[in-house]
XYZ file of C-alpha atoms in Angstrom:
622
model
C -2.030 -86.253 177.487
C 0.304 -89.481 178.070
C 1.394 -91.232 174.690
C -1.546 -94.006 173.449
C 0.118 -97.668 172.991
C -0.498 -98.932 169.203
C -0.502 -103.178 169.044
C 1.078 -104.427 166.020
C 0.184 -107.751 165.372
C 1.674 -110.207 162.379
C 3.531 -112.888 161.891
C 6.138 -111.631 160.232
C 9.050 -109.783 161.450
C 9.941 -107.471 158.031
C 6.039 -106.327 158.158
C 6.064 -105.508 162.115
C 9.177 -103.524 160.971
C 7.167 -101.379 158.138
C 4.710 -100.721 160.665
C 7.195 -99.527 162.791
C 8.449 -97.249 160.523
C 5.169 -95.952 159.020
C 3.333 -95.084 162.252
C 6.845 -94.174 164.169
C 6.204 -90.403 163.287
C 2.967 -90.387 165.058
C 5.314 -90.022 168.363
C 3.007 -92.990 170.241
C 4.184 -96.115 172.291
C 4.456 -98.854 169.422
C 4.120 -102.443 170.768
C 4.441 -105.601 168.472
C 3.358 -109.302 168.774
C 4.263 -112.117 166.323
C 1.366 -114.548 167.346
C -2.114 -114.473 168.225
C -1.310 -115.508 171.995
C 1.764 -112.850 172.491
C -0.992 -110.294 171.261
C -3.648 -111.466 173.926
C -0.862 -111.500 176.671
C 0.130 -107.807 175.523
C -3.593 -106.609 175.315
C -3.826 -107.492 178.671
C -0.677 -106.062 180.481
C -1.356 -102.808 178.260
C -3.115 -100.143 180.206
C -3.232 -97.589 177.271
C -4.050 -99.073 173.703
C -5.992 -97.253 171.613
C -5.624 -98.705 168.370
C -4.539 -102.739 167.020
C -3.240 -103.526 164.025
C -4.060 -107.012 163.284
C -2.881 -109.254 160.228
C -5.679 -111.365 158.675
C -3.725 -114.388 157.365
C -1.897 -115.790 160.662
C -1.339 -119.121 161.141
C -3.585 -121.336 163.661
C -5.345 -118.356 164.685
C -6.223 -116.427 161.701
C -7.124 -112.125 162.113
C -11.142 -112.707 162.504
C -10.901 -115.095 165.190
C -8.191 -113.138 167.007
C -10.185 -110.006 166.816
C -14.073 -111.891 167.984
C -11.500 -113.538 170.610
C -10.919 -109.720 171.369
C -13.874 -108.504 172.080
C -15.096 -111.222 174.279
C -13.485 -109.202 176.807
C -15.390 -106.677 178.079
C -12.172 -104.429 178.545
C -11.984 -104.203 174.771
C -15.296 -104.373 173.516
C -14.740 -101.005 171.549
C -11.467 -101.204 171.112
C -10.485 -99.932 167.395
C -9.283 -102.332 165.174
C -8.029 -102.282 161.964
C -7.121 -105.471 159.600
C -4.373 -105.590 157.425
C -4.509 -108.072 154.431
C -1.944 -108.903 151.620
C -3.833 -111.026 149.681
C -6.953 -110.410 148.247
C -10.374 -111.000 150.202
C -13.866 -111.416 149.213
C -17.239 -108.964 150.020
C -18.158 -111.293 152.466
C -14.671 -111.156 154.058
C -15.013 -107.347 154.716
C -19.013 -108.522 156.293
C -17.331 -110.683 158.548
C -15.075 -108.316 159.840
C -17.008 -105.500 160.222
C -19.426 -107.893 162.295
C -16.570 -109.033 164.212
C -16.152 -105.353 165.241
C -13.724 -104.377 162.743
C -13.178 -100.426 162.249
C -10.876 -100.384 159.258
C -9.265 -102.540 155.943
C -5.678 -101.935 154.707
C -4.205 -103.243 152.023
C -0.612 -104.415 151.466
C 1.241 -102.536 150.226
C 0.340 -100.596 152.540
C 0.710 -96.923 151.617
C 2.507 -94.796 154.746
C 0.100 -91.879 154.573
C -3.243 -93.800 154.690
C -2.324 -95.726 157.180
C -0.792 -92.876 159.525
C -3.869 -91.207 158.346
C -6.439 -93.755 159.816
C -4.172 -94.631 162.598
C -4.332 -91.069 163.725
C -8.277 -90.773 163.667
C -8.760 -93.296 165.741
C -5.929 -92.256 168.137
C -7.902 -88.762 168.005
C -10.939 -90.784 168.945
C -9.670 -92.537 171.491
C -8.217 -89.365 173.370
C -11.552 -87.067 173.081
C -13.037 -90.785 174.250
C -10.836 -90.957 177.588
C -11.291 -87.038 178.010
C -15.235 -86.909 178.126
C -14.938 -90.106 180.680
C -12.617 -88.376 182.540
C -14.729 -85.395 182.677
C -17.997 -87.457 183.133
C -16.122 -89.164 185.953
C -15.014 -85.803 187.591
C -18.603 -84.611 186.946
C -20.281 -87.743 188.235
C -18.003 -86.992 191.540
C -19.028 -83.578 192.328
C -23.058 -84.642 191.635
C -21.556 -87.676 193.910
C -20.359 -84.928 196.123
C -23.263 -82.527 195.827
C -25.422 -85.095 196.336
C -24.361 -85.889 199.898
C -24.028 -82.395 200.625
C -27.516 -81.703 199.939
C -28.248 -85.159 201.065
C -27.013 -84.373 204.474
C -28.469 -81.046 204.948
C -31.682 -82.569 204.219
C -30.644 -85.338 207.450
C -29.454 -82.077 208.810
C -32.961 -80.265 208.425
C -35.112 -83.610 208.829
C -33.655 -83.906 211.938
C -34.065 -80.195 213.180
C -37.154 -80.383 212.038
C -38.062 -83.180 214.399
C -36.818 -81.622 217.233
C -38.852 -78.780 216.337
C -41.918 -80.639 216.237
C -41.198 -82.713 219.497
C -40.543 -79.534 221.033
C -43.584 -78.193 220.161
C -45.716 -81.245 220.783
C -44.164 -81.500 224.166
C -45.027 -77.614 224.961
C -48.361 -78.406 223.647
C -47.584 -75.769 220.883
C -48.210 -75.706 217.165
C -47.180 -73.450 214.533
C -49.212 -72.413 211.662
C -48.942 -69.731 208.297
C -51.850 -67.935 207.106
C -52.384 -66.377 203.501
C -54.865 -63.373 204.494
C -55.706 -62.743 200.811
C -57.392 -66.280 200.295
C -57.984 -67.344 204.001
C -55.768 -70.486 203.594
C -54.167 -72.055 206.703
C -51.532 -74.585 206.623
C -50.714 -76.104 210.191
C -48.507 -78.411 211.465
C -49.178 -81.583 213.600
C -49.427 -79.119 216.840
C -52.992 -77.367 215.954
C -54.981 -80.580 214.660
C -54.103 -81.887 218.133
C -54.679 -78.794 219.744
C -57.575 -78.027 218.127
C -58.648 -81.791 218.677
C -59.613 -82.028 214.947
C -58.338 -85.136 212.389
C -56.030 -84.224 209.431
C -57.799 -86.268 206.965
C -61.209 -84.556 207.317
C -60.686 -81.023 208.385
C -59.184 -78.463 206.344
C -57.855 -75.377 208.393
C -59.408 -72.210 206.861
C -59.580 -68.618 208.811
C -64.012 -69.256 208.569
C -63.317 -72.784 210.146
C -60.848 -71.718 212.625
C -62.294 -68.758 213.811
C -66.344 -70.804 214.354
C -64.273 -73.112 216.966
C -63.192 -69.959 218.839
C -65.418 -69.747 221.837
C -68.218 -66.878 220.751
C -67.226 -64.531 223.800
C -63.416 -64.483 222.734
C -63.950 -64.399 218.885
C -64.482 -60.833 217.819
C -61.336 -59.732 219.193
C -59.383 -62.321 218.525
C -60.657 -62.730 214.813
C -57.730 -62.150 211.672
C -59.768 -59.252 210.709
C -59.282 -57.682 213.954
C -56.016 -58.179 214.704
C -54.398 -57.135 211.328
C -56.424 -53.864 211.799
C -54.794 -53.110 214.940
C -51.656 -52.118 212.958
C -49.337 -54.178 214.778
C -46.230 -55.907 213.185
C -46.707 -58.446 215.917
C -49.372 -60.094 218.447
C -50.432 -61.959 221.502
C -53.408 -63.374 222.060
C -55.394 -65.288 224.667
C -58.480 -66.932 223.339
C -60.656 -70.435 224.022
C -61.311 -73.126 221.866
C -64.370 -75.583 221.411
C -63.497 -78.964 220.691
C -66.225 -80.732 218.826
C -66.196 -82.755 221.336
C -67.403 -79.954 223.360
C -64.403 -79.807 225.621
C -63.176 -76.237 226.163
C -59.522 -75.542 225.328
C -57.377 -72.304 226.579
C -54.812 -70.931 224.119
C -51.919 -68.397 223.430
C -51.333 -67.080 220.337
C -48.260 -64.844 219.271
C -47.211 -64.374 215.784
C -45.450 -61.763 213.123
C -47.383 -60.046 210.248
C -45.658 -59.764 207.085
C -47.212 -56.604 205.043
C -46.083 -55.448 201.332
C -44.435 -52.594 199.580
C -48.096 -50.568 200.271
C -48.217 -51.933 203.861
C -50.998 -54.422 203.077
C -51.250 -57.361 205.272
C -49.949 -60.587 202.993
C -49.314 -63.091 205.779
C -49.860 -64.093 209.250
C -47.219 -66.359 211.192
C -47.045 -67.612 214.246
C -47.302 -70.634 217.082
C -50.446 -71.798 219.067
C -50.137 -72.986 222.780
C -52.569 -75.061 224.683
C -52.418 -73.113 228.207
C -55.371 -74.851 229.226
C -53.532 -76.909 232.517
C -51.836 -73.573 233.312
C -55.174 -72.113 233.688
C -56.497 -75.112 235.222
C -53.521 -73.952 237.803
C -54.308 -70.326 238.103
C -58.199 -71.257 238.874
C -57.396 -74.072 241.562
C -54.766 -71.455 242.592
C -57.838 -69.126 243.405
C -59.272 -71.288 244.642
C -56.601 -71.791 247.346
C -56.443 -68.451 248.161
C -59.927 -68.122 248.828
C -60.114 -71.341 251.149
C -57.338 -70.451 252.834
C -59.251 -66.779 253.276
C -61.839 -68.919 254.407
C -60.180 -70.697 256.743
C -58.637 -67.762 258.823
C -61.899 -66.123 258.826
C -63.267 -69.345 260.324
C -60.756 -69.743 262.814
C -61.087 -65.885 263.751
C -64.492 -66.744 264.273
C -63.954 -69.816 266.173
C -61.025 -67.118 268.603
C -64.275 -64.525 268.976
C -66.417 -67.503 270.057
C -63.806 -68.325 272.809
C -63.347 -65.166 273.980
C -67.257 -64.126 273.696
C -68.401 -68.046 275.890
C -65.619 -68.198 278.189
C -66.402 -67.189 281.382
C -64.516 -66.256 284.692
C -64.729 -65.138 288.397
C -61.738 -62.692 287.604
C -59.433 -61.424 285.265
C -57.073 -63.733 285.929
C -58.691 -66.611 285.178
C -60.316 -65.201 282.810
C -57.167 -64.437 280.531
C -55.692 -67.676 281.619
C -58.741 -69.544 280.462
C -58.486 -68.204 277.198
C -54.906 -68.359 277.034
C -54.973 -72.109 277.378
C -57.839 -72.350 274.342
C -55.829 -69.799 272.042
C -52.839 -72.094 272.457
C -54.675 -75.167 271.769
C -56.210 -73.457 268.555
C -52.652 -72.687 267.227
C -51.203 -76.320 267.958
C -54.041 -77.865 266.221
C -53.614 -75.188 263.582
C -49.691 -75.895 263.293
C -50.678 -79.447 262.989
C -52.863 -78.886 260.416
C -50.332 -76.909 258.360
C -48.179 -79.225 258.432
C -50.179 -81.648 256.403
C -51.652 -78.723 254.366
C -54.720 -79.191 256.044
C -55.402 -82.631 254.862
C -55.637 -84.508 258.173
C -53.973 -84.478 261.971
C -52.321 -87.652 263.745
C -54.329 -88.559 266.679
C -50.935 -89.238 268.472
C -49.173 -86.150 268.133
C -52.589 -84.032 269.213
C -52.944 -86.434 272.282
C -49.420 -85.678 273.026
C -49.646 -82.062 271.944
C -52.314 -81.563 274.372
C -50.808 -83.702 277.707
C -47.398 -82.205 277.080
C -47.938 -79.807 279.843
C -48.864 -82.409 282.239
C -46.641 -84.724 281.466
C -43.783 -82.615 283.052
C -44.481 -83.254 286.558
C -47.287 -86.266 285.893
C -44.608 -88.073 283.287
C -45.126 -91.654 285.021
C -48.518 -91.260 285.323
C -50.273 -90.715 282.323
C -49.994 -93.047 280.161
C -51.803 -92.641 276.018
C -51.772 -95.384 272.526
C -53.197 -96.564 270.026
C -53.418 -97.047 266.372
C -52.335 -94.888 264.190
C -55.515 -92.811 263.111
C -55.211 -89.540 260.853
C -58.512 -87.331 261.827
C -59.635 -84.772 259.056
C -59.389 -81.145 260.142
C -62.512 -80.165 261.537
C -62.397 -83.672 263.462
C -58.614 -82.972 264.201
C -59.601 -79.567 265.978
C -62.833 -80.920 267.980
C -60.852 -84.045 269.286
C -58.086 -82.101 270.099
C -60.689 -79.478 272.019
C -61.965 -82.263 273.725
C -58.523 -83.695 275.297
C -57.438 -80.022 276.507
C -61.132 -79.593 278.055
C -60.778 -83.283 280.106
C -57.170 -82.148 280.753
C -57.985 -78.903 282.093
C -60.931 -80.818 284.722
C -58.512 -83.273 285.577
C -55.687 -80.508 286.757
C -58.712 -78.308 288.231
C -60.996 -81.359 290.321
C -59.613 -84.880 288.700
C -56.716 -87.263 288.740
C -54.307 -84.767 287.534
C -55.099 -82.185 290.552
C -53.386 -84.675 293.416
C -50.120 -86.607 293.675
C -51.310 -90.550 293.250
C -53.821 -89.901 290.649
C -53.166 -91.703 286.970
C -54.831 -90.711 283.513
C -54.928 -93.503 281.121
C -56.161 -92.031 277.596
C -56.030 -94.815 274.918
C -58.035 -95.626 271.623
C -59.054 -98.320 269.686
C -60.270 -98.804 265.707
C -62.756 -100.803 265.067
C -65.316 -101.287 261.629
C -68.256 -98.290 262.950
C -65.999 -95.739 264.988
C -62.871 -94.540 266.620
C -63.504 -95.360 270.334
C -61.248 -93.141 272.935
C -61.404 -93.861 276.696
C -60.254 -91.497 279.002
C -60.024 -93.082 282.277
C -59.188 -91.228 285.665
C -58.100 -93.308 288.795
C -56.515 -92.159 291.848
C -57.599 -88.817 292.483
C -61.138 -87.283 294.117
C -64.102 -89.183 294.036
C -66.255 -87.982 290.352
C -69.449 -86.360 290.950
C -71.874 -85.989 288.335
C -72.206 -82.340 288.228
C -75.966 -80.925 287.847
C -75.154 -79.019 285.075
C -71.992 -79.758 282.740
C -69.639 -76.210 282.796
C -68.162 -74.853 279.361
C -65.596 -77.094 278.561
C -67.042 -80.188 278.931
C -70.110 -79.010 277.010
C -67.485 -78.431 273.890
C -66.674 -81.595 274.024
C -70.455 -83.551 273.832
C -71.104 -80.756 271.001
C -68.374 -81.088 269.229
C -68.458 -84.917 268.882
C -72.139 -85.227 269.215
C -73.272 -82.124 267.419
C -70.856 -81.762 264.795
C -69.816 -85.318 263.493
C -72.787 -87.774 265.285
C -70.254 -89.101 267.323
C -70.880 -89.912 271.039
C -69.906 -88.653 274.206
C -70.628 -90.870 277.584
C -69.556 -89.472 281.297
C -69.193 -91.880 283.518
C -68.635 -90.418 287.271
C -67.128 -92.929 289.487
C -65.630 -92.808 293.194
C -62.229 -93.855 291.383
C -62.162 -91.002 288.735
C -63.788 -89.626 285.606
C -64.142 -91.890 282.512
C -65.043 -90.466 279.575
C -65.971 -92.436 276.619
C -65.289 -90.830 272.721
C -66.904 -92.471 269.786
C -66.439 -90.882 266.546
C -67.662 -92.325 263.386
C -64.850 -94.362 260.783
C -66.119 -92.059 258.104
C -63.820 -88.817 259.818
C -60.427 -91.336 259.803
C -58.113 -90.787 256.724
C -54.825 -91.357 258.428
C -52.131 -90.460 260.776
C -52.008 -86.488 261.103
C -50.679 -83.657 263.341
C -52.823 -81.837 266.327
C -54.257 -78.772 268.116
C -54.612 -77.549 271.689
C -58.520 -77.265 273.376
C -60.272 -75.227 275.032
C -60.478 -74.503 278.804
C -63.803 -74.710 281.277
C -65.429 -71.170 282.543
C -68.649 -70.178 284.285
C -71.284 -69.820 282.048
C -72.505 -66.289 281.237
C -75.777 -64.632 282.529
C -78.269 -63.172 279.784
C -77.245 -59.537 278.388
C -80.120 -57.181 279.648
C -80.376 -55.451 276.082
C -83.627 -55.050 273.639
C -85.191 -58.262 272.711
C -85.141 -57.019 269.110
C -85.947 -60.411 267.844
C -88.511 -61.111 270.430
C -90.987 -64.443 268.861
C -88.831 -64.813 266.217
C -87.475 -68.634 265.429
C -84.666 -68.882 263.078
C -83.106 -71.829 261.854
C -79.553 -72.350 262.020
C -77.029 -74.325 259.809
C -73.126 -73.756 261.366
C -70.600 -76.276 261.465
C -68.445 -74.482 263.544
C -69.687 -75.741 266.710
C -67.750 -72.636 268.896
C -69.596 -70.651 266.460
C -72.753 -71.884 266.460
C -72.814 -71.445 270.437
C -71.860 -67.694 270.010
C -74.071 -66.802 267.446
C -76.902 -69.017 269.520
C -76.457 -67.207 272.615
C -76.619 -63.997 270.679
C -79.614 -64.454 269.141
C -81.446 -65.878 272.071
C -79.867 -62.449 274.233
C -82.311 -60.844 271.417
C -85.296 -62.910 272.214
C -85.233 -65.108 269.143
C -85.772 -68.996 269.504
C -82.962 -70.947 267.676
C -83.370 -74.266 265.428
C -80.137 -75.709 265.549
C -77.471 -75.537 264.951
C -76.730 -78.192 263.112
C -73.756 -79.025 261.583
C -74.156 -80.475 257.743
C -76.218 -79.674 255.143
C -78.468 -83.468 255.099
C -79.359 -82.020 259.166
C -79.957 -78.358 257.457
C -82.085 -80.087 254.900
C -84.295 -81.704 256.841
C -84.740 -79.230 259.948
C -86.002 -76.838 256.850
C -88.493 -79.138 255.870
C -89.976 -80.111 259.534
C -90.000 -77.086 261.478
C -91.434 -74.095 261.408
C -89.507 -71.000 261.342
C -89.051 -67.342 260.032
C -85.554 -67.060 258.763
C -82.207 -68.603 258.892
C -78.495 -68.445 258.638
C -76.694 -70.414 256.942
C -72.615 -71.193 256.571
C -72.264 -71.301 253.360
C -69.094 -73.985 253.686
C -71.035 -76.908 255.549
C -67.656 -79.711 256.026
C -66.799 -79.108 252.282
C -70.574 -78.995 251.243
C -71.803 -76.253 249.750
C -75.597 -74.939 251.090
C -76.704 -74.167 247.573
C -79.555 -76.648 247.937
C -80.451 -75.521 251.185
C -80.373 -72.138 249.876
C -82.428 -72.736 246.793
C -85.106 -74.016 249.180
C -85.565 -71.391 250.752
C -85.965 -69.345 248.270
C -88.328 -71.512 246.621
C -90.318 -70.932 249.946
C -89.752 -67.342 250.128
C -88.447 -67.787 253.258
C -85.279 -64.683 254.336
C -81.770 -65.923 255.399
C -78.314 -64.993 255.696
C -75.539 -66.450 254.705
C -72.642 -66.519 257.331
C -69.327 -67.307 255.997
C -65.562 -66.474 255.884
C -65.311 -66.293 251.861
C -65.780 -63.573 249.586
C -69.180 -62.088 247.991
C -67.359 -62.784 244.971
C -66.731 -66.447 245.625
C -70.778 -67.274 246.559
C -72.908 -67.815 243.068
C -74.557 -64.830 241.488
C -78.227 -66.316 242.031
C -77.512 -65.184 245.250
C -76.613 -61.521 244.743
C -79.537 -60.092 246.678
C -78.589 -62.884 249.849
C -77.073 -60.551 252.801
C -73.674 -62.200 254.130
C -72.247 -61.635 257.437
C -68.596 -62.026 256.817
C -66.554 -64.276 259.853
C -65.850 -63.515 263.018
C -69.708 -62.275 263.537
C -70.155 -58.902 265.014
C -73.531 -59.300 267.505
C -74.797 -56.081 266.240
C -74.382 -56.331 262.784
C -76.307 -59.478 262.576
C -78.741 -57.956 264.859
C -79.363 -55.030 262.473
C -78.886 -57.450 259.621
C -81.584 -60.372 261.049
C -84.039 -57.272 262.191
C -84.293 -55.270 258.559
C -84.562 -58.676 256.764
C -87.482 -59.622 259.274
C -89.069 -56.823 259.435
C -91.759 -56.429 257.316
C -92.552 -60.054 257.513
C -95.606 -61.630 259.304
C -94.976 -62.432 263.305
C -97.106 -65.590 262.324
C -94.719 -68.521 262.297
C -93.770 -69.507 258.805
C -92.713 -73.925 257.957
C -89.796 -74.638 256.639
């Protein structure tokens, strides 16, 4: 270690000397003062002193008051001092020194060995003194040091331990440890949210856990039963019941830790709420079976054209239906488009005069407000303008050189009003009997949405007046091409199977309806209907008298449960016609026959004649 500094302080010279020479061989830095103030000035400047040496008879400034002057300073508050004194001082002397902070008396003359002797002790002192700071220092550092270390793996962890949890809370996951021996759970934040349960009042156990599991998932997905499956690790699919009732889907994986014997110890693992995803899958299903649905229907709705149009040759007869096909697909493209939530009454007006417009382009003029139809009204509309197309080419304004089709429409707070008006060509005649086409469009307006339909036959030209209630307007939305006119069919000659039999019938596919209409009456049956919602349905069942019925089971987004629960109450037979799945139509119904879309005419021949059979002939109400 660097030499100590020793302060020799007196006020005179030949004493300073003998101190010199008396503490020389201790090999330390020896620094002398001959007053009171060089001493203070030294003490100061000195980095190093461990011991001072301080006369007690000084002028001005006597030894005691240098020394309490001293160790005013907090520097040298326990700094070692020793007092030096040739003359002889009283008990109360030595008090006063000691008080003052005094370590040490010597006594003149001062013998060499004491002194170096008491010098050296405190020198010792001083040393081991600066070591142990030194080393508390260096230890206070690396705590310092160790400190932050730990401090900032603790930030470090804190912080990973928040993204952990955000990631978890926004994967609506939670992660949780169970001790199998004593059934205690500890969870994070995730399950208490998942779970829907508060923190401060429920206390996760495997009993309480496992009574929220829904009772048809928790036998197999109960501790018990999945540490007896052997596994190391597990995935599970289970439901929870909120106590707020609400029903909760989770996932489940975790790791099981076993001991030395291969006893299950612990459980670990992460919960996820998977409820929305399931939410998905279902609505999903749902999709797929309404879009089964809905080719089914329109199948039905191609059988119905191809079964009512009529022709005087093949010819026509394929043209004819050519014309309707393409006017299904338009409206169906249309439809698409939008995924079937509405068509644009612009683009079907336009889908449908395209055709005509080629060699008739200054002559037809069409507007109006925008006006989005809903599907079912999209395709009947767009039916309806092919139909009045089709008579205009064939007999109208379209069939001659200076006729003119105006086709415009107009919103107001009841309906969406189109005009068709025809000038310029033949003279109109009211026919006596309206042919195909033109009977699709009064049922499809009338029948199927309440609409109306008014012919007006003048010398000028054809005007046809649409009204279709405000209620089937959601927007602007894409179109579909209609149907052309035919002959109408004579009656089958074929076994009047149904002969007296009146059926009631709830379709709101109007093309359908027609079909399966004409069909039944070919078998002798009288038909109720059809009608085309369920409040019609409803109340034709409870005014008129009948022996069975069919029923779509998809009446314009209304289910016919009631309708269907009705009858039954009644005991009263039906059939459900329909282009979904057994599987999709409610159990209750299991013992209901359904004829699946497009309708075969035998099947629901053989269908309507076993399920009437051993019924009365007597006419049954509704």
């Amino acid at each position: 270690m660097d030499k100590v500094d020793i302060l020799l302080i007196d006020d005179q010279p030949a004493k300073l000397l003998s101190y010199e020479v008396i503490l020389g061989e201790l090999g330390e830095n020896l620094v002398k003062a001959n007053s009171p103030h060089e001493a203070l000035g030294l003490l100061l400047k000195l980095e190093n002193v461990a011991v001072v040496l301080i006369d007690v008879v000084m002028p001005q400034i006597d030894g005691f008051q240098l020394a309490a002057m001293i160790r005013e300073h907090p520097r040298f508050q326990k700094l070692a001092i020793i007092f030096v004194s040739a003359v002889q001082i009283a008990e109360t002397d030595h008090l006063r020194g000691y008080e003052i902070g005094a370590v040490d008396y010597v006594t003149v003359p001062v013998v060499p060995e004491v002194l170096r002797a008491k010098v050296r002790v405190f020198i010792e002192l001083y040393r081991k003194t600066r070591e142990l700071e030194a080393m508390n220092e260096e230890l206070e550092k690396r705590v310092a040091e160790r400190t932050a270390e730990l401090e900032a793996q603790t930030e470090q962890l804190r912080r990973s331990e928040e993204r952990r949890s955000i990631a978890l809370s926004a994967g609506d996951m939670g992660s949780w440890e169970v001790d199998i021996a004593s059934g205690h759970v500890e969870w994070d934040d995730g399950p208490y949210r998942i779970f829907g349960v508060d923190r401060a009042t429920f206390e996760p156990t495997v009993e309480r856990i496992e009574a929220m599991i829904h009772p048809e998932d928790r036998e197999k997905n109960a501790v018990a039963t999945i540490v007896a499956a052997g596994d190391s690790r597990f995935q599970v699919e289970f439901r929870v019941i909120r106590p707020s009732g609400e029903v909760r889907w989770c996932y489940g994986a975790g790791v099981i830790t076993r001991d030395s014997d291969g006893i299950a110890v612990r459980m670990n693992g992460v919960t996820v709420d998977i409820t929305e995803r399931k939410r998905a899958e279902e609505r999903q299903l749902v999709l797929a079976r309404e879009v089964d649905h809905r080719a089914k229907n329109m199948l039905a709705v191609v059988l119905s054209v191809l079964r009512l149009t009529k022709a005087r040759s093949t010819a026509e007869f394929v043209s004819t239906v050519e014309g309707r096909i393409h006017a299904l697909a338009a409206t169906h493209n249309l439809l698409s488009a939008t995924r079937w939530q509405g068509a644009n009454l612009s683009q079907i007006v336009d889908e449908e005069l395209a055709p005509y417009r080629t060699d008739h382009r200054q002559r037809i003029e069409s507007g109006g407000p925008p006006a989005m139809l809903l599907p079912a009204t999209a395709q009947a509309v767009a039916l309806a303008v092919h139909e009045l197309a089709t008579n205009a080419a064939k007999y109208g304004a379209l069939s001659t050189e200076n006729g003119h089709l105006r086709l415009v429409w107009k919103i107001d707070d009841q309906a969406l009003v189109i005009d068709w008006i025809e000038t310029g060509g033949p003279p109109a005649v009211e026919p006596k009997s309206l042919g195909f086409g033109l009977s699709i469009v009064r049922s499809s307006i009338e029948a199927q949405f309440r609409g109306g339909v008014f012919y007006d036959w003048r010398p000028e030209g054809l005007h046809c007046r649409l009204s279709i209630p405000r209620a089937q307007i959601v927007g602007p939305a894409p179109a579909q091409k209609p149907l052309v006119e035919g002959p109408r069919e004579t009656p089958s000659h074929r076994p009047r199977s149904l002969a007296g039999r009146r059926l009631l019938m709830v379709e709101d596919e109007v093309l359908v309806g027609m079909m399966a209409k004409r069909i039944l009456e070919d078998l002798g049956a009288t038909v109720i209907g059809p009608y085309g919602g369920l409040a019609d349905g409803l109340a034709a069942a409870r005014s008129e008298r009948f022996d069975g019925a069919l029923l779509d089971f998809n009446l314009a987004g209304e289910l016919a449960d009631p309708l269907a629960d009705l009858l039954i109450a009644r005991g009263i037979p039906f059939v459900f016609i329909t282009g979904y799945q057994r599987d999709s139509i409610d159990r209750r119904y299991a013992n209901v026959p359904v004829l699946a879309k497009p309708l075969e005419a035998e099947t629901l021949e053989r269908v309507l004649a076993s399920l009437l059979e051993p019924r009365s002939h007597l006419a049954r109400r509704g």
